[in-house]
CSV table of C-alpha atoms and ligand atoms in Angstrom, one decimal:
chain,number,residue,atom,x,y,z
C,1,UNK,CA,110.8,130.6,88.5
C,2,UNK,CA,107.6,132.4,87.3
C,3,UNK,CA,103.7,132.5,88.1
C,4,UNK,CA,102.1,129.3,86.8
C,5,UNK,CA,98.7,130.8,84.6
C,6,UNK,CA,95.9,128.7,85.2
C,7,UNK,CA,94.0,129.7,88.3
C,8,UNK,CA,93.1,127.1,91.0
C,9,UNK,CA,89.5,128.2,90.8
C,10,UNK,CA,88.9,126.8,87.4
C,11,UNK,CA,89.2,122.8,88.9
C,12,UNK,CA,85.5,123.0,90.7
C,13,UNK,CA,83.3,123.4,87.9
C,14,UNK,CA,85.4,121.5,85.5
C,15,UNK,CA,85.1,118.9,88.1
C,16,UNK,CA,81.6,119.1,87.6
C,17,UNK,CA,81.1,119.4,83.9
C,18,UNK,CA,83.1,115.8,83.3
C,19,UNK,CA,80.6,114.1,85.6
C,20,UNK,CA,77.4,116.1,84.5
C,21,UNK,CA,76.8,117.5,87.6
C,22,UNK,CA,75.8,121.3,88.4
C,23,UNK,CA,78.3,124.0,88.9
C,24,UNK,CA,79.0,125.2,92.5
C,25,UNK,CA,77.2,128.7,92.1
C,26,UNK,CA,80.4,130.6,92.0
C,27,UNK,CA,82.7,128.2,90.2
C,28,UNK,CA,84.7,130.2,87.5
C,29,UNK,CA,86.6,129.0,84.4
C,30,UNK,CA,87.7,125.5,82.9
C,31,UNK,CA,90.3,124.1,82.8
C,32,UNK,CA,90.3,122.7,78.8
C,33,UNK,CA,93.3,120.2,79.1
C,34,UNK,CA,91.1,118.1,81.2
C,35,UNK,CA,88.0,118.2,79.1
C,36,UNK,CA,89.9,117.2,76.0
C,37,UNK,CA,91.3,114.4,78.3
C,38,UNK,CA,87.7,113.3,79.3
C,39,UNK,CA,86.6,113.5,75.5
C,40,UNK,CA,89.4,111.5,74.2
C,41,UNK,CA,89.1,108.6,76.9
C,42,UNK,CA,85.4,108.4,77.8
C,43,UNK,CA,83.7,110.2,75.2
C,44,UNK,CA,83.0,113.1,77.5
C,45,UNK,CA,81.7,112.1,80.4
C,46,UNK,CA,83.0,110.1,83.4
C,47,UNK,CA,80.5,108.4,86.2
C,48,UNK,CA,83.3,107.8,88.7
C,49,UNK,CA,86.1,109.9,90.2
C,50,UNK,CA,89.0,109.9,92.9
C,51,UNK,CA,90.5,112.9,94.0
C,52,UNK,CA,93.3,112.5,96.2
C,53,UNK,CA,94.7,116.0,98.0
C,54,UNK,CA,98.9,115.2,99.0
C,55,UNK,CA,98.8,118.5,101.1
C,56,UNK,CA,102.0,120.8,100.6
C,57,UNK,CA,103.6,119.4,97.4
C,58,UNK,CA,104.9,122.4,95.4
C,59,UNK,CA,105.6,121.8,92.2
C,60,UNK,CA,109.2,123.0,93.0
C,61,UNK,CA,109.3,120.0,95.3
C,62,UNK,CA,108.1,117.5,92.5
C,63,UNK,CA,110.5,118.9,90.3
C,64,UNK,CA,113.5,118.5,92.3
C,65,UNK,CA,112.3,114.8,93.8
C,66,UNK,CA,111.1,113.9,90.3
C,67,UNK,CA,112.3,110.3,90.8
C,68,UNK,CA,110.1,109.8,94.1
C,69,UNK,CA,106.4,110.1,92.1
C,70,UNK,CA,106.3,107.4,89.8
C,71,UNK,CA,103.5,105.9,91.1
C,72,UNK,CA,101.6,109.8,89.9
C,73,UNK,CA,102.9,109.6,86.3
C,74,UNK,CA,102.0,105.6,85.9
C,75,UNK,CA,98.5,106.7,87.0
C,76,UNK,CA,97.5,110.4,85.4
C,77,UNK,CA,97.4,111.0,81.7
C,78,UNK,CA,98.3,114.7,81.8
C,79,UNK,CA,99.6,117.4,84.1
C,80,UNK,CA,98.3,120.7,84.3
C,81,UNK,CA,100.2,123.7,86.5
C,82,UNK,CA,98.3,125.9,88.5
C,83,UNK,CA,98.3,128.9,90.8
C,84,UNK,CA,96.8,128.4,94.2
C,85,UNK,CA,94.6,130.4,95.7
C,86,UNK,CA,96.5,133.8,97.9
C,87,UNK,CA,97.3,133.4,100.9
C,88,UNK,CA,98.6,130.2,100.1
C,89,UNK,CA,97.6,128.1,103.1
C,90,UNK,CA,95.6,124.8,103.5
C,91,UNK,CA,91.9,125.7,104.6
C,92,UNK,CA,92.3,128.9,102.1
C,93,UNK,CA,93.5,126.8,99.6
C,94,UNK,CA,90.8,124.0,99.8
C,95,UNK,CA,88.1,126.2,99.8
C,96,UNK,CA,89.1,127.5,96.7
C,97,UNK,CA,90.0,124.1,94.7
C,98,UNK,CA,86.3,123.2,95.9
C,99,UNK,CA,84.4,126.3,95.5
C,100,UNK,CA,85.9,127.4,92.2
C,101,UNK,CA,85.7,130.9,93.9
C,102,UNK,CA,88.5,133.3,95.0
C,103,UNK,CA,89.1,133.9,98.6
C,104,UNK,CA,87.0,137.2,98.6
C,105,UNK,CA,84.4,135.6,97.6
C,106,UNK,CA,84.0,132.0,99.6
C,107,UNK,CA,85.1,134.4,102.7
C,108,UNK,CA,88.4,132.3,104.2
C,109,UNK,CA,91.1,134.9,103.4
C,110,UNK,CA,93.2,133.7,106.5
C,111,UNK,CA,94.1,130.5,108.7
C,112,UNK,CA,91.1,129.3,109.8
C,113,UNK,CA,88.5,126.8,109.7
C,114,UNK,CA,84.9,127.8,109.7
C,115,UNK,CA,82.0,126.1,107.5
C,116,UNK,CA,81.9,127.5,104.2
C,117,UNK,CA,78.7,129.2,103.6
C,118,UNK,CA,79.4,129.2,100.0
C,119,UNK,CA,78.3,126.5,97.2
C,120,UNK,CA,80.8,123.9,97.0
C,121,UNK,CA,81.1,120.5,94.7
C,122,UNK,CA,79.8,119.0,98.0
C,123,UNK,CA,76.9,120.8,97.7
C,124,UNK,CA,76.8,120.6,93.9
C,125,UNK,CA,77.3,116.9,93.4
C,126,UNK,CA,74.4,115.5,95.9
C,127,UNK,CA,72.4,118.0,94.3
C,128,UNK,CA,73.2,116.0,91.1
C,129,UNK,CA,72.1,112.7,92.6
C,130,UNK,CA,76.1,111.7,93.0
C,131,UNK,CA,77.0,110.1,96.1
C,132,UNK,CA,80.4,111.4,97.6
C,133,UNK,CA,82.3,110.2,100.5
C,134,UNK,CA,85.2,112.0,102.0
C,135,UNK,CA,88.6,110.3,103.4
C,136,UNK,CA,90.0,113.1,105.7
C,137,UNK,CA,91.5,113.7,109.0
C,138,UNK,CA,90.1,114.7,112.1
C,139,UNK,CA,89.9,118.7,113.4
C,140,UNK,CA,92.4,119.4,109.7
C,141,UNK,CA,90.8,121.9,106.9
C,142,UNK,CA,89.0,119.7,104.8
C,143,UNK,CA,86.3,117.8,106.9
C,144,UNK,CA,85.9,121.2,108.8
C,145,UNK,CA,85.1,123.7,106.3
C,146,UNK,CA,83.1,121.1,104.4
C,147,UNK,CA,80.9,120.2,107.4
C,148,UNK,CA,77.4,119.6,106.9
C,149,UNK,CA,76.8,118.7,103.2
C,150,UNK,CA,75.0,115.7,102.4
C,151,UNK,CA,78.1,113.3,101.9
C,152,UNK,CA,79.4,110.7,104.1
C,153,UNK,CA,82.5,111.5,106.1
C,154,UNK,CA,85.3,109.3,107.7
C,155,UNK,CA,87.4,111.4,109.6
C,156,UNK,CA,90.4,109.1,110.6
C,157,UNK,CA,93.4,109.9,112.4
C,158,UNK,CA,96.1,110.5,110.1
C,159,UNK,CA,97.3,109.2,106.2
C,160,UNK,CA,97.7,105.5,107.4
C,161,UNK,CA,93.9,104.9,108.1
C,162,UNK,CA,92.9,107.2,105.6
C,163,UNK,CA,94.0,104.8,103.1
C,164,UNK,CA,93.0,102.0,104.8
C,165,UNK,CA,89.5,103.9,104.8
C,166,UNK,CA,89.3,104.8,100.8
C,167,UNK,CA,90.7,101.4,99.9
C,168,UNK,CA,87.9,99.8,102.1
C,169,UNK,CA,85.4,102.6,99.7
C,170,UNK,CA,86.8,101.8,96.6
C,171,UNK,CA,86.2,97.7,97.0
C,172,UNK,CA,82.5,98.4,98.3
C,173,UNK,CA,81.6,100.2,94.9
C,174,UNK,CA,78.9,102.2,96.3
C,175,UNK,CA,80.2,106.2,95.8
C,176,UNK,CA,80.2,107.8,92.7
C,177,UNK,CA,83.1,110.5,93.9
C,178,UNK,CA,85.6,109.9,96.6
C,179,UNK,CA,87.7,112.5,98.0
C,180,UNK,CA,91.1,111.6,99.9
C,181,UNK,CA,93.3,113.9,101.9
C,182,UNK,CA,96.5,113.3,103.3
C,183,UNK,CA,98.8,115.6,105.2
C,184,UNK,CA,102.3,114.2,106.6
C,185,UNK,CA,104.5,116.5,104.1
C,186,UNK,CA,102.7,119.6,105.4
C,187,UNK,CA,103.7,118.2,109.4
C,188,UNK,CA,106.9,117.5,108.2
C,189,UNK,CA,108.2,120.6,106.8
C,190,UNK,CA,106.7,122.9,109.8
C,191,UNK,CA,108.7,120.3,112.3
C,192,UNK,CA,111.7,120.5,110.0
C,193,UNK,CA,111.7,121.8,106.3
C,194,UNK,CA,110.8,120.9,102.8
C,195,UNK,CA,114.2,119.2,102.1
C,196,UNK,CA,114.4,117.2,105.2
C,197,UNK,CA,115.0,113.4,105.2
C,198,UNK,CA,111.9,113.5,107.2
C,199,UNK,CA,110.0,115.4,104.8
C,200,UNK,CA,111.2,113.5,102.1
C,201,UNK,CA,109.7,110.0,103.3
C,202,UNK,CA,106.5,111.7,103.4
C,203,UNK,CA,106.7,112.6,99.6
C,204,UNK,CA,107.9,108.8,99.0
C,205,UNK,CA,104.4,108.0,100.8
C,206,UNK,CA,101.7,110.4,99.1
C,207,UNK,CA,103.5,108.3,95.9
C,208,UNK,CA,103.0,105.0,97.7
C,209,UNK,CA,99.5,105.6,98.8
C,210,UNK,CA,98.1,107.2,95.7
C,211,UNK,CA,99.7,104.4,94.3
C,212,UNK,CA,97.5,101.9,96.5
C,213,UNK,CA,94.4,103.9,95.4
C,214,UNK,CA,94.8,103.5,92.1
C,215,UNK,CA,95.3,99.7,91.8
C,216,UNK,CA,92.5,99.9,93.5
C,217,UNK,CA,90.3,101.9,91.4
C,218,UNK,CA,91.7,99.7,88.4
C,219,UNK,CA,90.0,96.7,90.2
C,220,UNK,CA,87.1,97.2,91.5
C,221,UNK,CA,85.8,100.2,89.0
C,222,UNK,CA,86.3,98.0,85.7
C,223,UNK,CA,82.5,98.7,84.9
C,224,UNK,CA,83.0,103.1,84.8
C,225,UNK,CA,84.6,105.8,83.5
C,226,UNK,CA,86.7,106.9,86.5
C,227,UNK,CA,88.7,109.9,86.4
C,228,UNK,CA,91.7,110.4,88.9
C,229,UNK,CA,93.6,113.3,90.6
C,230,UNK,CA,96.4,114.3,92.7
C,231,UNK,CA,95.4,117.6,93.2
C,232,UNK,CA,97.9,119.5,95.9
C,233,UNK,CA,96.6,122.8,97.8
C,234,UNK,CA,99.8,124.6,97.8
C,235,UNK,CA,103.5,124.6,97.9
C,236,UNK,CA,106.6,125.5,100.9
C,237,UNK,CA,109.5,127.4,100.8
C,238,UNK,CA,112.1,127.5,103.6
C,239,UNK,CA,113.3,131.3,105.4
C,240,UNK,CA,117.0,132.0,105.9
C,241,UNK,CA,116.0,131.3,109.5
C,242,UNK,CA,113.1,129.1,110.9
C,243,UNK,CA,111.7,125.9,109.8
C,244,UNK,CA,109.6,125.2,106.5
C,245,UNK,CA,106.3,127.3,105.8
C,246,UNK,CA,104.0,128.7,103.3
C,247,UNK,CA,102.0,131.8,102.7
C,248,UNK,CA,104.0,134.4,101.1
C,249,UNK,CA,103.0,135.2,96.9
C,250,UNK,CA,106.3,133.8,95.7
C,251,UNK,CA,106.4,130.8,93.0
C,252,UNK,CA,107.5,128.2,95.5
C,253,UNK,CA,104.3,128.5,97.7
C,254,UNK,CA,102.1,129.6,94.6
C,255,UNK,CA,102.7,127.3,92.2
C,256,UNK,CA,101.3,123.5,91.8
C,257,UNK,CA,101.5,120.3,89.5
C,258,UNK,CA,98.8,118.5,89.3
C,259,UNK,CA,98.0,115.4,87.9
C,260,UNK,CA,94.8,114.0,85.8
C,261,UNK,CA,94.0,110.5,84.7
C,262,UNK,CA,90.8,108.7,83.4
C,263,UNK,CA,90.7,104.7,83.6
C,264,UNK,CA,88.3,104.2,80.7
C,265,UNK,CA,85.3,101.4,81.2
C,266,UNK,CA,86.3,97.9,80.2
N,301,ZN,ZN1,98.2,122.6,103.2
């Protein structure tokens, strides 16, 4: 298994370019693949979008439970692999998809959880008159180092009523971006590891519930452009001894799949 190429710093701004927003200040790179995607299916430009963040899925782990993601291919048009941010943990991870900046710069180079000082696409898209909403769960990475941006937040208590939540968001038609994070697979493998039949069921859900989202964006959004992700942080690996974790520069925790879609106006 070897590096994947195509840093996780250049989703922010690319992010940005499809909607016509401004950058986050340090955003770097593009990622072309999903420009070409955008220009083929909505003529360059999209008006809506739905990122959904399935925490711990290495693409290691989609690889080997191919079968249990169908839900992600029926949905996305193409799949880009990427190399997460070092060290590859949630909040470090995040910060990075978000900020298009490495860890030096946006300042979380270890497990923890303060309020990013740097310019984010939370910052960038209000800016840009977009309204955002973000789906996320109480106390975890995401509605913690994203704090106190001018978005509206739902912090929920876990995947269940997150769903419930972004489904409730997507019928209402009022945001132009909604962000939706889910964790189970990242409990799940630090209670048991990534192969677990625990674990597992939580990979089988993330499918299920993006799934859910995205029948739901293909009802209610007929009248935009909508562009979809499933946009992991990072991946897991499992020790000779201990339980699953992630953090260490090898493929398994460095390397992700993700996935891009665009539901073109009807
Ligand atoms: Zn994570």
């Amino acid at each position: 298994m070897s590096f994947n190429t195509i840093p996780l710093t250049s989703l922010a701004g690319t992010l940005c370019d499809i909607i016509g927003a401004r950058r986050p200040k340090e955003a770097k790179g593009e990622i072309a693949a999903i420009k070409e995607l955008v220009d083929k299916k909505a003529g360059g430009k999209v008006d809506r979008m739905l990122l959904y963040n399935p925490d711990a899925v290495g693409q290691w782990i989609y690889e080997k439970y191919y079968n249990y993601f169908p839900c992600v291919r029926d949905n996305t048009d193409i799949e880009v692999d990427v190399l997460t941010a070092f060290p590859p943990k949630t909040p470090i991870c995040f910060a990075t998809m978000y900020t298009g900046a490495d860890p030096a710069v946006h300042g979380i180079q270890t497990y923890c959880k303060p309020v990013l000082q740097t310019d984010t696409i939370f910052d960038a898209l209000p800016d840009s008159g977009k309204k955002v909403a973000m789906v996320a769960i109480a106390n975890q990475s995401i509605p913690r180092i994203f704090e106190q941006r001018d978005i509206d937040y739902y912090v929920m208590k876990y995947d269940g009523d997150v769903i419930k939540k972004a489904l409730e968001l997507i019928a209402e038609d009022k945001y132009d971006v909604i962000e939706v994070y889910n964790q189970e697979y990242d409990d799940r493998i630090h209670y048991t590891w990534p192969t677990s039949g625990l674990a597992r069921k939580a990979l089988k859900h993330y499918n299920e519930n993006f799934g859910k989202l995205m029948e739901a964006v293909k009802k209610n959004w007929t009248c935009h452009d909508t562009f979809v992700a499933f946009s992991p942080d990072h991946g897991v690996h499992k020790p000779l001894i201990g339980l699953g974790t992630h953090g260490k520069f090898i493929p398994k925790d460095m390397n992700v799949k993700h996935f891009f879609g665009v539901f073109p106006k009807q």
